[in-house]
Coordinates of C-alpha atoms (C1' of nucleotides) in Angstrom, one line a residue:
Chain A
M850 CA 29.6 56.2 58.8
Y851 CA 31.0 56.8 55.6
E852 CA 28.0 56.8 52.7
E853 CA 29.2 58.5 49.7
K854 CA 30.5 56.7 46.4
Q855 CA 34.1 57.2 46.2
E856 CA 37.0 56.2 44.0
F857 CA 39.9 55.2 45.9
E858 CA 43.6 54.2 44.9
S859 CA 43.5 50.5 46.0
V860 CA 46.1 47.5 45.5
P861 CA 45.4 45.9 42.1
Q862 CA 42.4 43.5 42.9
D863 CA 44.2 40.7 41.5
L864 CA 46.9 40.3 44.1
Y865 CA 44.8 41.7 47.0
K866 CA 45.1 38.6 49.6
Q867 CA 46.6 36.5 46.6
N868 CA 50.0 37.8 46.6
D869 CA 53.0 37.1 48.5
K870 CA 54.3 40.5 48.5
M871 CA 55.3 42.2 51.6
Y872 CA 54.4 45.5 51.2
V873 CA 55.7 48.9 53.5
A874 CA 53.3 51.9 54.7
T875 CA 54.2 54.7 56.1
D876 CA 51.3 56.5 58.5
C877 CA 51.8 59.8 60.0
I878 CA 50.4 61.2 62.8
I879 CA 50.2 64.6 62.3
F880 CA 50.0 67.0 65.3
G881 CA 48.5 70.7 65.2
F882 CA 47.8 72.7 68.1
D883 CA 45.1 75.2 68.3
S884 CA 43.3 77.2 71.3
G885 CA 44.7 75.2 74.0
N886 CA 44.3 71.7 72.3
L887 CA 46.4 69.1 70.3
K888 CA 44.6 68.4 67.1
L889 CA 45.1 65.6 64.9
L890 CA 44.7 65.4 60.8
L891 CA 42.8 62.5 59.4
F892 CA 41.6 61.4 56.2
R893 CA 40.0 58.4 54.7
R894 CA 41.7 55.2 53.9
R895 CA 42.6 55.1 50.4
V896 CA 42.7 51.1 49.7
S897 CA 40.4 48.3 50.2
P898 CA 39.4 46.6 52.3
L899 CA 38.4 49.8 54.6
A900 CA 38.5 51.8 52.1
G901 CA 37.0 55.2 53.4
E902 CA 37.1 54.5 57.1
W903 CA 39.0 57.3 59.1
S904 CA 43.0 56.7 59.0
L905 CA 46.0 58.4 59.7
I906 CA 47.6 60.2 56.4
G907 CA 49.5 57.5 55.1
S908 CA 51.0 55.6 51.6
F909 CA 53.1 52.9 50.8
V910 CA 56.5 52.9 50.3
K911 CA 57.6 53.0 46.6
L912 CA 60.1 50.4 45.7
D913 CA 62.8 53.3 44.8
E914 CA 61.8 55.5 47.6
D915 CA 63.3 56.2 51.1
V916 CA 61.4 55.3 54.1
S917 CA 61.4 58.7 55.6
T918 CA 60.9 60.3 51.8
A919 CA 57.7 58.4 51.9
A920 CA 56.2 60.0 54.5
E921 CA 57.6 63.5 53.3
R922 CA 55.8 62.5 50.2
V923 CA 52.5 62.0 51.6
L924 CA 52.4 65.5 54.4
E925 CA 53.4 67.2 51.6
E926 CA 50.7 65.8 49.1
I927 CA 47.9 66.6 51.8
T928 CA 49.1 69.7 53.7
G929 CA 51.5 71.2 51.0
L930 CA 54.1 71.4 53.7
K931 CA 57.8 70.7 53.3
N932 CA 60.4 70.7 56.3
V933 CA 58.4 69.7 59.1
Y934 CA 59.7 68.4 62.3
M935 CA 58.8 64.4 61.8
E936 CA 60.5 61.8 63.8
E937 CA 59.9 57.7 63.6
L938 CA 57.9 56.9 66.1
K939 CA 58.0 53.0 65.6
V940 CA 57.3 50.1 63.5
Y941 CA 54.0 48.1 63.4
G942 CA 55.0 44.7 62.3
A943 CA 52.1 42.5 63.0
A944 CA 51.4 39.5 60.6
D945 CA 47.6 40.0 60.7
R946 CA 47.5 43.9 61.5
D947 CA 45.8 44.7 57.8
P948 CA 42.9 41.9 56.5
G949 CA 44.0 43.0 53.2
F950 CA 47.2 42.0 52.5
R951 CA 50.9 41.5 54.3
C952 CA 51.9 44.8 55.3
I953 CA 54.0 46.5 57.6
S954 CA 53.6 50.1 59.0
V955 CA 56.3 52.7 59.9
G956 CA 54.4 55.2 62.4
Q957 CA 56.0 58.5 62.0
Y958 CA 54.9 61.8 63.9
A959 CA 54.8 65.3 62.8
L960 CA 54.5 68.3 64.3
I961 CA 53.3 71.8 61.9
R962 CA 51.9 75.0 62.4
L963 CA 48.0 75.1 61.8
S964 CA 48.3 78.7 60.5
D965 CA 50.9 77.3 57.7
Y966 CA 49.3 74.2 56.0
D967 CA 47.4 74.5 52.8
R968 CA 43.5 74.3 53.5
K969 CA 42.7 73.9 50.4
L970 CA 44.5 71.0 49.8
V971 CA 43.5 69.5 53.0
K972 CA 39.8 69.8 51.8
E973 CA 40.2 68.4 48.1
H974 CA 42.0 65.0 50.0
G975 CA 38.8 64.7 52.3
A976 CA 41.3 65.3 55.6
E977 CA 40.1 66.6 58.6
W978 CA 41.1 67.9 62.1
F979 CA 40.5 66.2 64.9
D980 CA 40.8 67.2 68.6
V981 CA 43.0 64.7 70.2
E982 CA 40.5 63.6 72.9
E983 CA 37.8 63.3 70.4
L984 CA 39.2 60.8 67.9
P985 CA 36.8 58.5 65.7
D986 CA 37.5 55.1 65.5
L987 CA 40.3 54.3 63.3
V988 CA 41.3 51.4 61.1
L989 CA 43.4 48.8 61.8
D990 CA 46.2 49.7 64.6
H991 CA 45.7 53.4 64.2
N992 CA 44.0 54.5 67.4
Q993 CA 47.2 52.6 68.8
M994 CA 49.3 54.7 67.1
V995 CA 48.0 57.7 67.9
K996 CA 47.8 56.6 72.0
E997 CA 51.6 55.7 71.3
A998 CA 52.9 58.9 69.5
L999 CA 51.0 61.1 72.3
E1000 CA 52.8 59.1 74.8
K1001 CA 56.4 59.1 73.1
L1002 CA 55.6 63.3 72.3
K1003 CA 55.2 63.9 76.0
Q1004 CA 58.5 61.8 76.6
K1005 CA 60.3 63.6 74.0
A1006 CA 58.9 67.2 74.7
R1007 CA 60.9 66.6 78.5
I1008 CA 64.5 66.6 76.9
Q1009 CA 64.0 68.5 73.5
P1010 CA 62.5 72.0 73.0
L1011 CA 59.8 71.1 70.1
G1012 CA 56.7 73.1 71.3
F1013 CA 58.0 75.5 69.1
E1014 CA 57.0 73.7 66.3
L1015 CA 53.1 73.6 67.0
L1016 CA 53.6 77.5 67.3
P1017 CA 53.9 80.4 64.6
E1018 CA 57.3 81.9 64.3
K1019 CA 56.4 84.4 66.9
F1020 CA 54.8 83.4 70.0
T1021 CA 54.0 84.4 73.5
I1022 CA 55.1 82.8 76.6
P1023 CA 51.8 81.9 77.8
Q1024 CA 50.8 80.3 74.7
L1025 CA 54.5 78.2 74.6
Q1026 CA 53.0 77.0 78.1
S1027 CA 49.2 76.5 76.9
V1028 CA 50.8 74.2 74.1
Y1029 CA 52.9 72.3 77.3
E1030 CA 49.9 72.0 79.0
A1031 CA 48.2 70.4 76.0
I1032 CA 51.4 67.8 75.6
F1033 CA 51.6 67.2 79.4
Q1034 CA 47.7 67.1 79.9
K1035 CA 48.3 69.0 83.3
P1036 CA 48.4 72.7 84.1
L1037 CA 51.8 74.3 84.9
D1038 CA 52.6 77.5 87.1
A1039 CA 52.8 80.3 84.8
R1040 CA 55.7 81.7 86.8
N1041 CA 57.9 78.8 87.5
F1042 CA 57.3 77.9 83.5
R1043 CA 58.6 81.2 82.4
K1044 CA 61.6 81.1 84.7
K1045 CA 62.3 77.4 83.4
V1046 CA 61.7 77.8 80.0
L1047 CA 63.6 81.2 79.6
S1048 CA 66.7 79.7 82.0
H1049 CA 68.3 78.0 78.8
N1050 CA 68.5 81.2 76.8
V1051 CA 67.1 80.3 73.5
L1052 CA 64.2 82.4 73.4
V1053 CA 64.8 85.9 72.1
K1054 CA 62.4 88.4 72.9
L1055 CA 60.8 90.9 70.7
D1056 CA 60.0 94.4 70.6
E1057 CA 56.2 93.6 70.0
K1058 CA 53.4 92.4 72.4
D1059 CA 50.2 90.0 71.4
K1060 CA 47.4 91.5 72.7
T1061 CA 44.7 88.9 71.3
S1062 CA 44.6 86.9 74.4
S1063 CA 44.9 89.4 77.5
K1064 CA 44.4 93.1 77.8
R1065 CA 48.2 93.8 79.1
G1066 CA 49.2 91.9 76.2
A1067 CA 52.5 89.3 76.5
Y1068 CA 55.9 90.0 74.6
L1069 CA 56.1 87.9 71.8
Y1070 CA 59.8 86.0 71.6
K1071 CA 61.3 83.4 69.0
F1072 CA 63.0 80.3 69.0
D1073 CA 66.9 80.9 68.7
H1074 CA 67.9 78.1 66.2
N1075 CA 71.4 78.8 66.1
R1076 CA 71.5 79.2 69.6
Y1077 CA 70.0 76.1 70.1
K1078 CA 72.2 74.3 67.9
K1079 CA 75.5 75.6 69.6
L1080 CA 74.5 74.5 72.9
T1081 CA 73.4 70.7 72.0
E1082 CA 76.5 70.4 69.9
K1083 CA 78.3 71.2 73.6
G1084 CA 76.3 68.5 75.1
Y1085 CA 73.9 70.7 77.0
D1086 CA 71.3 68.7 78.6
F1087 CA 68.0 70.1 78.3
E1088 CA 65.9 68.0 80.5
I1089 CA 63.9 70.5 81.3
W1090 CA 60.2 71.6 80.7
Chain B
M148 CA 89.1 38.9 54.9
Y149 CA 86.7 36.0 55.0
E150 CA 88.4 33.3 52.5
E151 CA 86.6 30.1 53.5
K152 CA 84.1 28.5 50.9
Q153 CA 81.0 28.1 52.6
E154 CA 77.0 27.8 52.2
F155 CA 75.0 30.7 52.1
E156 CA 71.1 31.1 52.4
S157 CA 70.3 33.6 49.8
V158 CA 67.3 35.2 48.0
P159 CA 66.6 33.0 44.9
Q160 CA 69.2 34.3 42.2
D161 CA 66.4 34.8 39.6
L162 CA 65.3 37.3 41.7
Y163 CA 68.2 39.3 42.9
K164 CA 68.2 42.6 41.4
Q165 CA 66.0 41.8 39.1
N166 CA 62.7 41.5 40.8
D167 CA 60.0 44.4 42.2
K168 CA 59.7 43.0 45.8
M169 CA 60.0 45.1 48.8
Y170 CA 61.8 43.0 51.4
V171 CA 61.7 43.7 55.2
A172 CA 64.7 42.1 57.5
T173 CA 65.2 42.8 60.9
D174 CA 68.8 43.4 62.7
C175 CA 69.5 42.6 66.3
I176 CA 71.9 44.4 68.2
I177 CA 72.6 42.0 70.7
F178 CA 74.7 43.6 73.8
G179 CA 76.5 41.3 76.6
F180 CA 78.8 42.4 79.3
D181 CA 81.8 41.1 80.6
S182 CA 84.8 42.2 82.8
G183 CA 83.7 45.4 82.5
N184 CA 83.1 46.1 78.8
L185 CA 80.4 45.6 76.2
K186 CA 79.9 43.0 74.0
L187 CA 78.3 42.6 70.9
L188 CA 77.3 39.4 69.3
L189 CA 78.2 39.1 65.3
F190 CA 78.1 36.6 62.6
R191 CA 78.6 36.5 59.0
R192 CA 75.9 37.6 56.6
R193 CA 74.1 34.7 55.2
V194 CA 72.9 36.2 51.9
S195 CA 74.6 37.7 48.9
P196 CA 75.8 40.0 47.8
L197 CA 78.4 40.7 50.5
A198 CA 77.9 37.0 52.2
G199 CA 80.2 36.2 54.3
E200 CA 81.2 39.4 55.9
W201 CA 80.7 40.6 59.5
S202 CA 77.2 41.6 60.3
L203 CA 74.8 41.9 63.1
I204 CA 72.3 39.0 63.7
G205 CA 69.7 39.3 61.3
S206 CA 67.0 37.6 58.8
F207 CA 64.7 38.3 56.7
V208 CA 60.8 39.1 58.2
K209 CA 58.7 36.2 57.0
L210 CA 55.0 36.8 55.4
D211 CA 53.4 35.5 58.1
E212 CA 55.6 36.6 60.7
D213 CA 55.3 39.6 63.3
V214 CA 58.7 41.6 63.2
S215 CA 59.3 41.0 66.5
T216 CA 58.5 37.5 66.0
A217 CA 61.2 37.6 63.8
A218 CA 63.8 39.1 66.0
E219 CA 63.0 36.5 68.4
R220 CA 63.5 33.7 66.2
V221 CA 66.7 34.7 65.1
L222 CA 67.9 35.1 68.4
E223 CA 66.8 31.8 69.7
E224 CA 68.1 30.7 66.5
I225 CA 71.9 31.5 67.5
T226 CA 71.8 32.1 71.5
G227 CA 69.3 30.1 72.3
L228 CA 68.1 32.3 74.4
K229 CA 64.2 33.0 74.8
N230 CA 62.3 36.1 76.7
V231 CA 65.5 38.3 76.3
Y232 CA 65.0 42.0 77.0
M233 CA 64.6 43.6 73.3
E234 CA 63.5 46.9 72.0
E235 CA 63.0 48.0 68.7
L236 CA 65.8 50.7 68.0
K237 CA 64.6 52.1 64.7
V238 CA 64.1 51.9 60.8
Y239 CA 66.9 51.9 58.2
G240 CA 64.4 52.3 55.4
A241 CA 67.0 54.0 52.6
A242 CA 66.2 53.0 49.2
D243 CA 69.7 52.4 48.6
R244 CA 70.9 50.4 51.4
D245 CA 71.2 47.1 50.4
P246 CA 73.0 46.8 47.1
G247 CA 71.5 43.8 46.4
F248 CA 67.6 44.2 46.8
R249 CA 65.2 46.6 47.9
C250 CA 65.3 45.6 52.1
I251 CA 64.3 47.9 54.5
S252 CA 65.7 46.7 58.1
V253 CA 63.9 47.4 61.4
G254 CA 66.9 47.3 63.8
Q255 CA 66.4 46.1 67.4
Y256 CA 68.5 46.0 70.6
A257 CA 68.7 43.4 72.9
L258 CA 70.5 42.9 76.3
I259 CA 71.7 39.5 77.5
R260 CA 73.1 37.7 80.3
L261 CA 76.5 36.2 79.2
S262 CA 76.1 33.0 81.5
D263 CA 73.1 31.8 80.0
Y264 CA 73.7 31.7 76.4
D265 CA 74.2 28.2 74.3
R266 CA 77.8 28.6 73.2
K267 CA 77.4 25.7 70.9
L268 CA 74.9 27.1 68.9
V269 CA 76.8 30.1 68.9
K270 CA 79.7 28.6 67.4
E271 CA 77.9 26.8 65.1
H272 CA 76.7 29.9 63.4
G273 CA 80.0 31.0 63.5
A274 CA 78.9 34.0 65.5
E275 CA 81.3 35.9 68.1
W276 CA 81.5 38.2 70.8
F277 CA 83.6 41.6 69.8
D278 CA 84.2 44.1 72.2
V279 CA 82.1 47.1 71.8
E280 CA 85.2 49.5 71.4
E281 CA 87.0 46.8 68.9
L282 CA 84.2 46.4 66.1
P283 CA 85.2 45.1 62.8
D284 CA 83.6 46.7 59.7
L285 CA 80.3 45.8 59.3
V286 CA 77.8 45.6 56.3
L287 CA 75.9 48.0 54.6
D288 CA 74.7 50.5 57.7
H289 CA 75.4 48.3 60.3
N290 CA 78.0 50.4 62.0
Q291 CA 75.7 53.1 61.9
M292 CA 72.9 51.1 63.7
V293 CA 75.6 49.6 66.5
K294 CA 76.3 53.7 67.1
E295 CA 72.6 54.5 67.7
A296 CA 72.1 51.6 69.2
L297 CA 74.8 52.6 72.1
E298 CA 73.3 56.2 71.9
K299 CA 70.0 54.7 72.5
L300 CA 70.7 52.2 75.5
K301 CA 72.6 55.1 77.1
Q302 CA 69.7 57.4 76.9
K303 CA 67.2 54.6 77.9
A304 CA 69.2 53.3 80.9
R305 CA 69.1 57.2 82.4
I306 CA 65.2 56.6 83.1
Q307 CA 64.5 52.9 83.3
P308 CA 66.6 50.1 84.9
L309 CA 68.0 47.7 82.4
G310 CA 71.3 47.2 83.7
F311 CA 69.7 43.8 85.4
E312 CA 69.5 42.6 81.9
L313 CA 73.3 42.5 81.5
L314 CA 73.6 40.5 84.6
P315 CA 73.2 37.2 86.4
E316 CA 69.9 37.1 88.7
K317 CA 72.7 38.0 91.7
F318 CA 74.3 40.7 91.5
T319 CA 76.3 42.7 93.4
I320 CA 76.3 46.8 93.6
P321 CA 79.9 47.1 92.6
Q322 CA 79.1 44.8 89.8
L323 CA 75.8 47.1 88.8
Q324 CA 78.0 50.2 89.0
S325 CA 80.2 48.5 86.1
V326 CA 77.9 47.9 83.7
Y327 CA 76.7 51.3 84.1
E328 CA 80.1 52.6 83.7
A329 CA 80.3 50.7 80.6
I330 CA 76.9 52.1 79.2
F331 CA 77.7 56.0 80.3
Q332 CA 81.3 55.4 79.1
K333 CA 82.6 57.4 82.5
P334 CA 83.4 56.4 86.0
L335 CA 80.8 56.8 88.6
D336 CA 81.5 57.6 92.2
A337 CA 80.7 54.4 94.1
R338 CA 79.5 55.8 97.2
N339 CA 76.9 57.9 95.3
F340 CA 76.0 55.5 92.6
R341 CA 75.3 53.1 95.6
K342 CA 72.8 55.7 97.5
K343 CA 70.9 56.1 94.1
V344 CA 70.3 52.7 93.1
L345 CA 69.2 51.7 96.5
S346 CA 66.9 54.8 96.9
H347 CA 64.3 53.3 94.5
N348 CA 64.1 50.2 97.0
V349 CA 64.0 47.9 93.5
L350 CA 66.8 46.0 95.1
V351 CA 66.5 43.3 97.5
K352 CA 69.9 42.4 99.8
L353 CA 70.5 38.6 99.9
D354 CA 72.6 36.9 102.4
E355 CA 75.3 35.8 100.4
K356 CA 78.5 37.3 99.4
D357 CA 80.3 37.3 96.3
K358 CA 84.0 37.1 96.9
T359 CA 85.5 37.0 93.0
S360 CA 86.4 40.7 92.8
S361 CA 87.3 41.6 96.6
K362 CA 89.0 40.6 99.5
R363 CA 85.8 41.7 101.7
G364 CA 83.4 40.7 99.5
A365 CA 80.0 42.7 98.5
Y366 CA 76.7 41.5 99.0
L367 CA 74.5 40.1 96.3
Y368 CA 71.1 42.0 95.7
K369 CA 68.4 40.8 93.1
F370 CA 66.0 43.2 91.4
D371 CA 62.5 43.1 92.8
H372 CA 60.5 43.2 89.6
N373 CA 57.0 42.9 91.4
R374 CA 58.0 46.2 93.1
Y375 CA 59.4 47.9 90.1
K376 CA 55.9 46.9 88.1
K377 CA 53.9 48.4 91.6
L378 CA 56.3 51.5 91.2
T379 CA 55.4 52.4 87.4
E380 CA 52.1 51.7 87.4
K381 CA 51.6 54.1 89.9
G382 CA 53.8 56.6 87.3
Y383 CA 56.8 56.9 89.6
D384 CA 59.5 58.6 87.9
F385 CA 62.5 56.1 87.5
E386 CA 64.8 59.3 86.1
I387 CA 67.6 58.6 87.9
W388 CA 71.0 56.5 87.7
Chain J
dA1493 C1' 99.7 37.6 115.0
dT1494 C1' 99.8 41.9 113.8
dT1495 C1' 99.9 45.1 109.7
dT1496 C1' 99.0 46.3 105.3
dT1497 C1' 95.4 47.2 101.8
dA1498 C1' 91.6 47.3 98.9
dA1499 C1' 87.5 47.3 98.2
dA1500 C1' 82.8 48.1 100.4
dT1501 C1' 79.8 50.5 103.0
dC1502 C1' 78.3 54.2 106.1
dA1503 C1' 77.8 59.3 107.0
dT1504 C1' 77.9 64.8 106.0
dC1505 C1' 78.3 68.8 103.8
dT1506 C1' 77.5 71.9 99.5
dC1507 C1' 75.2 73.5 96.2
dA1508 C1' 71.6 74.0 92.4
dA1509 C1' 67.2 73.6 90.5
dA1510 C1' 62.3 72.8 91.0
dG1511 C1' 58.2 74.1 93.1
dA1512 C1' 55.4 76.6 96.0
dT1513 C1' 54.4 81.5 97.1
dA1514 C1' 54.1 86.7 97.4
dA1515 C1' 53.9 90.7 95.5
dT1516 C1' 53.5 94.0 91.1
dA1517 C1' 52.7 95.9 86.7
dA1518 C1' 49.8 96.9 82.7
dA1519 C1' 46.3 97.5 80.4
dT1520 C1' 40.8 97.0 79.9
dG1521 C1' 35.8 97.2 81.0
dT1522 C1' 32.7 99.3 84.4
Chain L
dA1214 C1' 38.7 106.0 89.5
dC1215 C1' 38.2 101.0 90.6
dA1216 C1' 38.1 96.9 89.6
dT1217 C1' 39.6 92.8 87.2
dT1218 C1' 42.4 90.0 84.5
dT1219 C1' 46.8 88.4 82.7
dA1220 C1' 51.7 89.3 82.3
dT1221 C1' 55.7 89.8 85.3
dT1222 C1' 59.5 89.9 88.9
dA1223 C1' 60.9 88.8 92.8
dT1224 C1' 61.4 85.3 97.4
dC1225 C1' 61.6 81.3 100.2
dT1226 C1' 61.9 76.6 100.8
dT1227 C1' 62.4 71.5 100.0
dT1228 C1' 64.6 68.3 97.9
dG1229 C1' 68.3 65.9 95.5
dA1230 C1' 73.0 65.2 93.0
dG1231 C1' 77.6 65.1 93.3
dA1232 C1' 81.8 65.8 96.1
dT1233 C1' 84.2 64.2 99.9
dG1234 C1' 85.6 62.2 104.6
dA1235 C1' 85.3 58.6 107.8
dT1236 C1' 84.7 53.5 109.1
dT1237 C1' 84.5 48.7 108.4
dT1238 C1' 85.9 44.1 106.9
dA1239 C1' 88.0 40.1 105.2
dA1240 C1' 91.9 38.9 102.8
dA1241 C1' 97.2 38.8 101.8
dA1242 C1' 101.4 40.1 103.2
dT1243 C1' 105.0 40.5 106.7

DNA sequence: ATTTTAAATCATCTCAAAGATAATAAATGT
DNA sequence: ACATTTATTATCTTTGAGATGATTTAAAAT
């Protein structure tokens, strides 16, 4: 499956399977969105055992580092992106989850804009984007992590507007719909979707149109973060779309 | 605040603040329900520093132990209860959260029936129940954990029937209402509550009545786990009450 | 024994939002 | 000029949440 000879960062060999240390790692489920499909960024595991196998983007948490910082660090390392939407999924803490050493992993999922990331960096690290529906076998419990991240994303998307995180600054309603169709994995009615999504008054209609995907062209919108902030502070219930 | 001399389990002194180990702990936010109020079980922290201060019920995760098992272990140790509803809250992973050593904690909240727990065990461990509204100052970030657990409970209770976990096997509708009023921290209309809660057909009406809290007496019900299971498997949306 | 009382229970009504469907508008390609 | 496709506006129907009125029941008070 992975033939090339390569150097990997690894736990010092003298520690491997012989020490009594508890390791804490974080693995990022990094979602992107492109042409109607959710994508996931993967790379090759850097530590033995299983070095070289497809894996979520992860890293050990350093002793003097916050867990969330570790996730941000590794995400920036591979994609060049900062200030990305990221949220904790859950802890994977089975004693036997990693055959090499005792390591619990904090799963965190991130939503990034495919337009923004640093392609060179990604390439350098051997990372690749996969369609969420067509993932390879991943190391350890990573396939399970992805499954649960998708589930959580689906759930979260119902009560919090985060489809925007996957789109460029400016986007059309149909594009947004397409994101939600990918997340919910079912078709939505364009007319009702528009009605709902606009009813919250957190979208600002721009004067430009996007004509890449239709003859008529659709108006571009942008998300009004300020307005959203004000609404949620007032306890506004976003349980919609 | 805590004057008595006492022995505490602790990290070996030679390791304290000098070793480079990563520790993983779990802290349980243990909820109970009594006479209209949510209660929380607390005990005295067993490790230095801050040994003897009020703390959530917690423990280190052993090297050969699942994180979830650790939580179940400590919960049983203190309350004698097994098979309790427990769910992960989130990870508390700030590098400086514990002044003694580097330790991340997995917060987990549990719902137990106050009728069931082992009072002797609780007493032996110096644990006590506190009204959620009147908690003492807790060690580290534990007050924050409680706050977030309450928030999560409130959210979760909207889409999943878990008020039952806090009540005895048999309960009345008014009792159930009282649980939800405690969770949501607002009064509910008895007539509408009844309508909603019965509309899902997961409650079985018994022939007995409970007369402890009213002259007329209210019928006892029990939760139909099987029926609930079937419904959720079919994708039934419980976004109610 | 009758009345009072407080909860428990049943029955309607109103309103708003969700989903289904119809109709129109704006471009492009033929 | 017309057909075609996507975007957009406008209605209609149904459902369910919340508000409120009315009735039952059994214990306690008179």
